[in-house]
XYZ file of C-alpha atoms in Angstrom:
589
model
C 172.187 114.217 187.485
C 170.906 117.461 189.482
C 171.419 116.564 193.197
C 168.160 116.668 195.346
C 168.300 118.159 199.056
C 165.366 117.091 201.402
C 163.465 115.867 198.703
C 162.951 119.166 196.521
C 165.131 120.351 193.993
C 167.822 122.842 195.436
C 167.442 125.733 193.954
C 171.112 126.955 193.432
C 171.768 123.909 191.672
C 168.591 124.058 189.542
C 169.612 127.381 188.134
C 173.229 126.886 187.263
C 171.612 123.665 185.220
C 169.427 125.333 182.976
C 171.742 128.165 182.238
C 172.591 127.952 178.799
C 175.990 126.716 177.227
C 178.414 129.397 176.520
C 177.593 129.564 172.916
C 174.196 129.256 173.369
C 174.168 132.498 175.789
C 176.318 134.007 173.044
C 173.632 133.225 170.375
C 170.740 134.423 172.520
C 171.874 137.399 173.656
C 172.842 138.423 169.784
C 169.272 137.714 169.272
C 167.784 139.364 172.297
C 169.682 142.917 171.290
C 168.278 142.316 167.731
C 164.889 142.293 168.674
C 165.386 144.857 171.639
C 164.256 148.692 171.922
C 161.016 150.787 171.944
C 158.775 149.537 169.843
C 154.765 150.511 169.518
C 153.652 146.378 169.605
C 152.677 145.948 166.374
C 155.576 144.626 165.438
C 156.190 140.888 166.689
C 159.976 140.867 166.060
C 160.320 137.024 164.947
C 157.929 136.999 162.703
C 159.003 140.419 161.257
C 162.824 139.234 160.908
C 161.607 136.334 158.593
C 159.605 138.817 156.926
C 162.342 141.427 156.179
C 165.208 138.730 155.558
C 163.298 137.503 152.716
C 161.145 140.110 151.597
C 162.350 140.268 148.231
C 161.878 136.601 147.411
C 158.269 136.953 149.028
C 157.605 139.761 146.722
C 159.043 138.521 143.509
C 156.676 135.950 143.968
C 153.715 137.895 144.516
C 154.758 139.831 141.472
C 154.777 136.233 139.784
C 151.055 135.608 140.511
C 150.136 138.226 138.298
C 152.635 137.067 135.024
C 150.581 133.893 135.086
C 147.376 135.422 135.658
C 148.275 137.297 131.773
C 149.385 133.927 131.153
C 146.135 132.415 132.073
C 144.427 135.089 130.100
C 145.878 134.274 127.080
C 144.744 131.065 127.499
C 141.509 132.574 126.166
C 143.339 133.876 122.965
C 143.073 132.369 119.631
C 146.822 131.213 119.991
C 146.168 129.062 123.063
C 142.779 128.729 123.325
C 143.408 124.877 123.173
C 145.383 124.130 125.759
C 143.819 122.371 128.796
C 144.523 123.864 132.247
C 146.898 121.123 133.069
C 149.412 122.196 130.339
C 148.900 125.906 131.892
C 150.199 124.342 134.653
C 153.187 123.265 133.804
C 154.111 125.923 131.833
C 153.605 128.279 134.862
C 155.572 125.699 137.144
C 158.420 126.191 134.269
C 158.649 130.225 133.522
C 157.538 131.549 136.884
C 157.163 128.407 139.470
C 154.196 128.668 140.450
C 152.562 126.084 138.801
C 149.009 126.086 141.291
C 148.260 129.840 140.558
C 147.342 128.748 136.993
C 143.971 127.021 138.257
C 143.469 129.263 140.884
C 143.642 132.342 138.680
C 141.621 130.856 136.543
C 138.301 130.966 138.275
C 138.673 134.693 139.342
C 136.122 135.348 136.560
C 133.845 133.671 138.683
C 130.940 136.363 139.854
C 128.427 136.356 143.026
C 125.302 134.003 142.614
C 122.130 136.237 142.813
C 120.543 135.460 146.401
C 117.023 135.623 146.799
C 115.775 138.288 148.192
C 117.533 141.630 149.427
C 120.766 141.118 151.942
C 123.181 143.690 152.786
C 126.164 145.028 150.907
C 129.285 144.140 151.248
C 131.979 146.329 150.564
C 136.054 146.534 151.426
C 138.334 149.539 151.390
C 142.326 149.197 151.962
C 143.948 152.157 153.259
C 147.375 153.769 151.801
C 150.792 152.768 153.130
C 152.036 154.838 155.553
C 155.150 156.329 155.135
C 156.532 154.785 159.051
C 156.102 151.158 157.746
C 157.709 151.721 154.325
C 160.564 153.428 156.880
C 160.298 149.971 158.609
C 160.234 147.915 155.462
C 156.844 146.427 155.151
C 155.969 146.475 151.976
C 151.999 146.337 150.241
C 150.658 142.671 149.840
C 147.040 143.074 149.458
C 145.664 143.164 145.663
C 142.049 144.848 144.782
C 140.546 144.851 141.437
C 137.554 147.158 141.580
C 135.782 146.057 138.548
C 135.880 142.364 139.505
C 135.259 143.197 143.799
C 138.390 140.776 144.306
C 141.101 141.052 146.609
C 144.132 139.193 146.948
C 146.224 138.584 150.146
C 149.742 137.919 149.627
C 150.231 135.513 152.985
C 154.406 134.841 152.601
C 155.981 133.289 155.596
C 158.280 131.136 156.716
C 157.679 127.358 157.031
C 158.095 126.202 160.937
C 160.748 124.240 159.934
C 162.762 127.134 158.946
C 163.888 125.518 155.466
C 161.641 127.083 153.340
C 158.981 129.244 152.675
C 155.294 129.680 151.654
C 153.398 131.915 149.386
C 149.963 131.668 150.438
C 147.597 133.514 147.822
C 144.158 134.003 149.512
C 140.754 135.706 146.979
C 137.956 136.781 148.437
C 135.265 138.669 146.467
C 132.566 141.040 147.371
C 130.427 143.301 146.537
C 131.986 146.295 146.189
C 135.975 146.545 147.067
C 137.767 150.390 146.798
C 141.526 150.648 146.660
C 144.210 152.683 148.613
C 143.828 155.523 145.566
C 140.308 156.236 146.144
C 139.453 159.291 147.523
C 136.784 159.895 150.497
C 134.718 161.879 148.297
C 134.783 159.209 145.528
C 133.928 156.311 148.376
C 131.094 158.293 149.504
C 129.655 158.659 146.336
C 129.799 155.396 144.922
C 128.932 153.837 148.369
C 127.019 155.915 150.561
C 124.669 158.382 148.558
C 122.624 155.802 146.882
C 121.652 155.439 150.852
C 120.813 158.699 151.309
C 118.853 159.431 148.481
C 116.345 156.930 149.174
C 115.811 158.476 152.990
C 112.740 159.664 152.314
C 111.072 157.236 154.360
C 113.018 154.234 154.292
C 116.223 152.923 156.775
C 119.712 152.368 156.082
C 122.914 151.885 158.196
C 126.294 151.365 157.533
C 128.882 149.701 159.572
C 132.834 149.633 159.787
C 134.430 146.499 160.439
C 137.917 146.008 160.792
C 141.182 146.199 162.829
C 142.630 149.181 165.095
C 144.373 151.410 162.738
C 142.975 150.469 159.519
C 140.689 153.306 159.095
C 137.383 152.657 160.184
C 136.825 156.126 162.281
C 138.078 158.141 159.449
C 135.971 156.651 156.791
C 133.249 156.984 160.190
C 133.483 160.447 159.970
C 134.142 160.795 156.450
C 131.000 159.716 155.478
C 129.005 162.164 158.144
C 130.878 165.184 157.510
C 129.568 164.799 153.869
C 126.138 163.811 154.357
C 125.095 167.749 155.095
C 125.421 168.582 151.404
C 122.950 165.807 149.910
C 120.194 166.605 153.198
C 120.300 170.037 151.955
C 118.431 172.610 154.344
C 116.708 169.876 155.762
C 116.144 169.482 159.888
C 117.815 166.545 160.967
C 117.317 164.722 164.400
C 120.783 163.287 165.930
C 121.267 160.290 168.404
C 124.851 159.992 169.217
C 125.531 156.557 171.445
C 128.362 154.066 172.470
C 128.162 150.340 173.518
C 130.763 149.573 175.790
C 130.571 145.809 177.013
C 126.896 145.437 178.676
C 126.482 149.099 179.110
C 125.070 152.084 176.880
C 126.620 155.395 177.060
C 125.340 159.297 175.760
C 127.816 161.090 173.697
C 125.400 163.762 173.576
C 125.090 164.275 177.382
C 128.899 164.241 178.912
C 128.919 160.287 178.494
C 125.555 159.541 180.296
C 124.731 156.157 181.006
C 121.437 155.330 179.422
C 119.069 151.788 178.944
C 118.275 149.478 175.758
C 114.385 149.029 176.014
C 112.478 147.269 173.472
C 108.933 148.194 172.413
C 105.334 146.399 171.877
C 106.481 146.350 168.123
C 110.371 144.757 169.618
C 111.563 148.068 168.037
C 114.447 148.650 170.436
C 115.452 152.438 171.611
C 117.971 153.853 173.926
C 115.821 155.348 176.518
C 117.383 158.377 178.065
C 119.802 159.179 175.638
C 119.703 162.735 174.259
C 117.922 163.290 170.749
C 119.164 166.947 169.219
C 117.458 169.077 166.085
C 120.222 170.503 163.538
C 120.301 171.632 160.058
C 122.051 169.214 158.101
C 124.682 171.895 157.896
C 125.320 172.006 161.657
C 125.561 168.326 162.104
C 129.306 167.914 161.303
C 130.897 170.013 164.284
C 127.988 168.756 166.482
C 129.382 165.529 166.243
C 133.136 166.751 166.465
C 132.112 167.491 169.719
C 130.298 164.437 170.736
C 133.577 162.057 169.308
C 135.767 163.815 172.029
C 133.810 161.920 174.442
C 134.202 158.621 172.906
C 135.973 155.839 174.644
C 139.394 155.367 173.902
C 142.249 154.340 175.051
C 146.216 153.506 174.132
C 146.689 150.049 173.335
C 150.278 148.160 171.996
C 148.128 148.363 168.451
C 147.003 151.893 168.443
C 147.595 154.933 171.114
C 144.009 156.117 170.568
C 141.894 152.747 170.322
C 137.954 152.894 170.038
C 137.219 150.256 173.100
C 133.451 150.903 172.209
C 130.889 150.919 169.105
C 129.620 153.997 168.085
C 126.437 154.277 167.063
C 124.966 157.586 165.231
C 121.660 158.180 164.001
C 120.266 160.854 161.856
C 116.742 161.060 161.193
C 114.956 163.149 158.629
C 111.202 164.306 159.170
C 109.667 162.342 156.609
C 110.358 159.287 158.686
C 113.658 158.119 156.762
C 117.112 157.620 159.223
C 120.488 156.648 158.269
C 122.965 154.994 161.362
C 126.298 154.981 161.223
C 128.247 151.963 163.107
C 131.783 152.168 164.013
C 132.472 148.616 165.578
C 135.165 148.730 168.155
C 138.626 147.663 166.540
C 139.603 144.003 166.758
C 143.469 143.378 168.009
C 145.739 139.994 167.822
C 146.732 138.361 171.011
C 150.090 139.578 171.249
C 149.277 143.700 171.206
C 146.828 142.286 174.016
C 149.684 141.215 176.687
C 150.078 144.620 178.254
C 146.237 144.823 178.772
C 144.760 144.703 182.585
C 142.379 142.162 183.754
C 139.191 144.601 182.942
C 140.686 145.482 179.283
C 140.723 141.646 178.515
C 136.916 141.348 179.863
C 135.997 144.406 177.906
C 137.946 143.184 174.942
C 136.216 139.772 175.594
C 132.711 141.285 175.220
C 133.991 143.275 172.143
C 134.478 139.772 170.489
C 131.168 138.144 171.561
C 129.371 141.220 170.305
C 131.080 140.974 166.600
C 130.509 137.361 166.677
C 126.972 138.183 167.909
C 126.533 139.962 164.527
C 127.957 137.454 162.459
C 125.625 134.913 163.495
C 122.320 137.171 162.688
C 123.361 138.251 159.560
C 124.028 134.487 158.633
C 120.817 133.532 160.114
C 119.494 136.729 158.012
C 120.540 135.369 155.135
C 119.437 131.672 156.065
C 115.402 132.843 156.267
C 115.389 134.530 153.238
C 117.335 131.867 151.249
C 114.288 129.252 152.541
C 111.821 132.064 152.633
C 110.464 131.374 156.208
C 109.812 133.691 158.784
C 111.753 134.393 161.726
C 109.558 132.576 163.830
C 109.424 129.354 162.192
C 112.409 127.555 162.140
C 115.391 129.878 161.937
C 115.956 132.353 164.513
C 117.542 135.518 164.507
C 119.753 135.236 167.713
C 119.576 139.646 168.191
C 119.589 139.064 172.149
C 123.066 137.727 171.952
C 124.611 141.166 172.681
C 123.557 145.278 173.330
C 124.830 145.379 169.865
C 122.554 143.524 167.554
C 119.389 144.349 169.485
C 120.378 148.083 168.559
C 120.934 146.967 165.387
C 117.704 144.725 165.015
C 116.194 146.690 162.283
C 119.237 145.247 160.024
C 117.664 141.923 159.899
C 114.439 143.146 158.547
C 113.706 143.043 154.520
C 113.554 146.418 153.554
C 116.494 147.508 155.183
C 119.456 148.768 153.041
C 122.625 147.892 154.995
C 126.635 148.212 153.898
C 129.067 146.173 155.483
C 132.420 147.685 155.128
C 135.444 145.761 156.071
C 138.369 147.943 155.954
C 141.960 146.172 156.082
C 145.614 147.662 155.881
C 147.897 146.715 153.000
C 151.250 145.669 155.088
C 152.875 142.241 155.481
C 152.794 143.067 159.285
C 148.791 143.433 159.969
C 147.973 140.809 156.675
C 147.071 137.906 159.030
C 144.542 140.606 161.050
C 143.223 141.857 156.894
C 142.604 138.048 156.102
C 140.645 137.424 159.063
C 138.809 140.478 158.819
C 137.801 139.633 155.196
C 137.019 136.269 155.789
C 134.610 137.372 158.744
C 132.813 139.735 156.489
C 132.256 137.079 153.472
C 131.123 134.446 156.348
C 127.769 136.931 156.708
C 126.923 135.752 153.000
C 127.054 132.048 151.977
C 127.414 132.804 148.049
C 130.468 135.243 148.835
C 131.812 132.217 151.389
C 131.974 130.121 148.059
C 133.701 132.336 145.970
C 136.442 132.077 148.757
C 139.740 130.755 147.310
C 143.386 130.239 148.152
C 146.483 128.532 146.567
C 150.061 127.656 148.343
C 153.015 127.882 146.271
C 156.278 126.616 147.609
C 159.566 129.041 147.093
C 163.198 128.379 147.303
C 164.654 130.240 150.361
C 167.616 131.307 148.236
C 168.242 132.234 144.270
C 171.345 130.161 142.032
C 171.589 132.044 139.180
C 174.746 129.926 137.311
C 177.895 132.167 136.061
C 179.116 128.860 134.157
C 177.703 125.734 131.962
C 176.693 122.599 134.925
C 179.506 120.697 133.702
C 181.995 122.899 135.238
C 180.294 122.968 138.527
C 181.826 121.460 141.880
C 180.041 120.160 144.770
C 179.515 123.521 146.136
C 177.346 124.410 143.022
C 175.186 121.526 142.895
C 174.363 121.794 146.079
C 173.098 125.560 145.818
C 171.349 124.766 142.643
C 169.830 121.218 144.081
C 167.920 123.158 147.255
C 166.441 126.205 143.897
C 166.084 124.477 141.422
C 162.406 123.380 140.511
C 160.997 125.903 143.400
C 162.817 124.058 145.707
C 160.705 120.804 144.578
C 164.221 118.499 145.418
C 165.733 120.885 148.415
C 165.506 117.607 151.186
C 167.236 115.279 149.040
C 170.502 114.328 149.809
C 173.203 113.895 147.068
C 176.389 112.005 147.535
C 178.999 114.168 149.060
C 181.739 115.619 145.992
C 179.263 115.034 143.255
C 179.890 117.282 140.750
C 177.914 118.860 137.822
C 179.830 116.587 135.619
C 178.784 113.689 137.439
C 175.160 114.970 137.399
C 175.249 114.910 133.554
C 176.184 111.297 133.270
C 172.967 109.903 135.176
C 169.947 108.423 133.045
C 166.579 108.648 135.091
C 167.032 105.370 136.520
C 170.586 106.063 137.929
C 169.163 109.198 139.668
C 166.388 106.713 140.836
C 168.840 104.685 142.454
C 170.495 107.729 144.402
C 167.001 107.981 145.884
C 166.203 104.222 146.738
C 169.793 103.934 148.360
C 169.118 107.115 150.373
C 165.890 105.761 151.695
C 167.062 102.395 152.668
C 170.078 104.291 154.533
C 168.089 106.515 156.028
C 165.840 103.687 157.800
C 169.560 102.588 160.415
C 170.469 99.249 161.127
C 168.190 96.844 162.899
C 164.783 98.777 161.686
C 163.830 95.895 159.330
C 161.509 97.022 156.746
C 160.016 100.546 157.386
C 156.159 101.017 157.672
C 155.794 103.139 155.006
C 157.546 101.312 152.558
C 155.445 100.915 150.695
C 154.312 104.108 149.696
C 157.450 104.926 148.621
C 157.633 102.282 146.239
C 158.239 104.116 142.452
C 158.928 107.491 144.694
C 162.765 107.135 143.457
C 162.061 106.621 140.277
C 159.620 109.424 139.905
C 162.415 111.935 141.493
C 164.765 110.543 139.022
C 162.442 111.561 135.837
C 161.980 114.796 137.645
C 165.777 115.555 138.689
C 166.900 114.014 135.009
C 164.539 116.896 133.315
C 166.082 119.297 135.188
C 169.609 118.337 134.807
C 169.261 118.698 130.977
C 167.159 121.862 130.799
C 169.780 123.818 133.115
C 172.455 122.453 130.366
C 170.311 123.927 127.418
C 170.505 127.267 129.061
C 174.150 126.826 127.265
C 174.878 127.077 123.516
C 173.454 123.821 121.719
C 177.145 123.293 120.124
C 178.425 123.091 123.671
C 175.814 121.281 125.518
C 174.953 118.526 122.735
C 178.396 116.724 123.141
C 177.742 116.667 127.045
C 174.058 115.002 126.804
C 174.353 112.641 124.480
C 175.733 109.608 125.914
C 173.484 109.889 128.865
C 170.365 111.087 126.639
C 171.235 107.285 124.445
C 171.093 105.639 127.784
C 167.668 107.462 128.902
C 166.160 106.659 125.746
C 166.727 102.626 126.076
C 166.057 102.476 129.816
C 162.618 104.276 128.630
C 161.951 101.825 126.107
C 162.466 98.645 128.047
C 159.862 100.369 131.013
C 157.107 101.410 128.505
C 157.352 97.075 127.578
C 153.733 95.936 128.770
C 152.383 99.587 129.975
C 150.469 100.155 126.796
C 150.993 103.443 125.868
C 150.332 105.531 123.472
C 153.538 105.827 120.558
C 155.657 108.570 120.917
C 154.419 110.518 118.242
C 151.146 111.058 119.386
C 152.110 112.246 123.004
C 151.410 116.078 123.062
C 153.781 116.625 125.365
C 157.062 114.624 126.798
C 156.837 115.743 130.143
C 153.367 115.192 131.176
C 153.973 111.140 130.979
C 157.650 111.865 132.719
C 157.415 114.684 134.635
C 154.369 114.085 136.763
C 154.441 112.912 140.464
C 151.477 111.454 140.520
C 152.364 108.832 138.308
């Protein structure tokens, strides 16, 4: 007990009390120097020590994803065109284990309803890897296929029980999606210059979405530095603006402040701000200038972090504009923790306005799915922030906008490139559909066998029991000594009663009956089917002339056990089962 002096907890003897054990303090402090030094707060050192100590099982199995993806594409072949999905399945579960991708690549054919009406277009770019995080190990984990507008997050991590891990496949398709190899030139041509050559009197904008440091500014000014060639000689008017929080600032007049006002027409303009005639030529280092001004600042994500959205506005003569919206980059909480109180209420307004825009573009998308107008019914909220009511004009018909979501391609930022993409889709309910995602279970550890299983000792078994199957039977508990030899000599039912005997131990003396009891009536013999398939299918890795001797006194007693259990079940004869395993092999049974 910790003694108690005048009624409050003495401090002296508080401390020595929570003071760790010796070899606790050991431990931590091994820890503590591991994930110690300088470090620019991207990375978040426990999560990136799972990610390194088993990156090559995490990307093995990303690599697997795409075997059964040619798997499931043969499926369409003239050799397999009959098998069902189910049988896909399995046969993924057996060459590559990952027996769920099957299904789930299976509907990436699936394309984009048409929505009535026009909405805006949604696009994603990845950027390259950068030669510091190969340095660090991070490795690429996001997927695009440009002809299909798919990408595909790799999501491995470590389960929070720490005895296995996850491959979490995530698709999400859009309109338009433009890999790490494609050039600025190329994006601009495929994406922006359809915009600009229908400026003569119509609107367009296009906005960057995405987190600090994936590339939003650069493809920003990518696209304006570019735009001078297709204007031509032109004369082109220039509004160059920020948003930061509640406030509007001039990047044409040193940073001015200036007002949102909002016309008899609810047309909303930035009254004071600057508005500057230039050849489309002289445009790009007009702007140079004005980005100088922009509001920046170092954060534990980025040392020079838009805080602001920049808005910039060229307008042509015969009525036509074209805005360009670089949305402030979004951060996770724990590149936030160095932040002061008025960078987490800026920060906090830079979230309400991207939510802000989320909504109206759903609630876009809502009117002209039930063809009402905004006044009846569904309501654009554009008052919600400075942002949208600049950005009104979005939410009208006949304006052409892109949505650009750009996302970085390492382990490290992938939770920050899901969320982005899954923000993006949200804006269109028949791209939220197409959403999918799959989780496929993976061994911590690989047992690749140097001799037959009936020269294995306990050690063995026990390596291959917590692998084998994709780590389908790494919680059971074997008896202690058993060896491979042993393993061999088990029917279905004897590995059954392993299980049952297990579970009833497991429940202590005194518990009575457990409360789920139940349900785990038939669980034993279901593992036993499953563990007796894989006992024999290791042992066929061997010679036949070697292995046949071994299996066949246990394969006689499997066969008679089986034959007294299918008395009264009314199945089908042997002969006409397609396959073995589906009636033994399945735990759903």
């Amino acid at each position: 007990m910790i003694p108690v002096t005048g009624g409050a907890l003495d401090t002296n003897e508080f401390d020595e009390h929570v003071y760790d054990a010796p070899q606790n303090a050991e431990a931590r402090a091994a820890q503590e120097a591991k994930w110690a030094g300088d470090y620019d707060g991207r990375q978040h050192w426990s999560l990136r020590e799972a990610y390194l100590r088993h990156r090559d099982r995490l990307q093995v199995a990303q690599r697997d994803l795409y075997r059964v993806k040619l798997l499931v594409d043969a499926h369409f072949s003239q050799s397999l065109k009959a098998l069902d999905v189910s049988i896909l399945e399995r046969i993924a579960d057996f060459g590559f284990a990952q027996g769920p991708a099957a299904s789930f690549v299976a509907a990436w054919a699936a394309k984009p309803a048409g929505s009535e009406g026009p909405r805006p277009t949604f696009m994603a770019r990845k950027r390259p890897l950068l030669d510091f995080e190969t340095a660090a190990g991070d490795w690429d984990c996001v997927s695009v296929a440009r002809s299909a507008g798919r990408v595909v997050c790799h999501d491995g991590r470590l389960h929070r029980t720490g005895r296995r891990l996850e491959m979490l496949h995530k698709k999400f398709i859009l309109d338009k999606v433009y890999g790490s190899t494609v050039s600025d030139d190329e994006f601009y041509a495929d994406a922006v210059r359809p915009l600009v050559a229908c400026l003569d009197t119509a609107e367009a904008t296009v906005i960057c979405y995405g987190q600090t440091g994936t590339g939003k500014t650069h493809t920003f000014n990518a696209c304006w530095k570019r735009i001078g060639t297709d204007l031509g000689s032109q004369t082109v008017s220039v509004t160059f603006f920020e948003i930061h929080g509640k406030k509007c600032y001039d990047l044409l007049q040193q940073r001015k402040q200036v007002a949102l006002r909002a016309d008899a027409d609810e047309r909303v303009h930035v009254r004071g701000a600057a508005t500057l005639s230039a050849t489309a030529a002289e445009v790009a280092p007009l702007l140079e200038e004005a980005l100088r001004l922009r509001r920046s600042e170092a954060t534990e994500r980025n040392p020079l972090s838009s805080r602001s959205h920049a808005v910039c506005v060229l307008s042509l003569a015969s009525g036509g504009c074209i805005r360009f919206v670089d949305l402030a980059g979004s951060e996770r909480n724990y590149e936030t923790r160095r932040m002061t109180a008025q960078q987490h209420r800026d920060f906090a307004e830079i979230n309400k306005s991207l939510m802000a825009l989320k909504d109206c573009f759903r609630a876009h998308a809502q009117i002209a799915r039930e063809k009402k107008k905004a006044s009846g019914g569904v309501r654009v909220p554009y008052r919600a922030s400075s942002l949208t009511q600049v950005l009104r004009s979005c939410f009208t018909p006949d304006h052409r906008t892109v949505i650009l979501a750009t996302v970085s391609p390492t382990a490290t930022d992938l939770l920050h490139s899901i969320n982005s993409l899954l923000q993006v889709t949200q804006m269109s309910k028949d791209l939220s559909a197409l959403r999918a995602e799959c989780c496929v279970d993976l061994p911590m550890t690989s047992f690749a066998a140097a001799t037959p299983i009936w020269e294995w000792g306990s050690e063995e078994v026990d390596r291959w029991i917590r692998t084998v199957h994709n780590g389908l039977f790494k919680y059971l508990v074997l008896p202690p000594k058993i060896t491979g030899a042993a393993l061999l000599q088990l029917s279905s039912q004897g590995f059954a009663e392993l299980f049952d005997q297990s579970l009833r131990t497991a429940r202590g003396v005194g518990e009575g009956e457990a409360w789920n009891e139940a349900a785990a009536q038939g669980a034993g013999l279901r593992v036993g089917r499953l563990l007796y398939g894989a006992v024999r299918r290791e042992a066929m890795r061997w010679p036949e002339a070697q292995a046949a001797p071994v299996l066949a006194a246990a394969e006689q007693r499997e066969a008679a056990e089986r034959l007294r259990q299918e008395e009264g079940l009314d199945l089908p004869p042997a002969a006409e089962r397609q396959c073995e395993f589906f009636f033994w092999g399945d735990t759903g049974q």
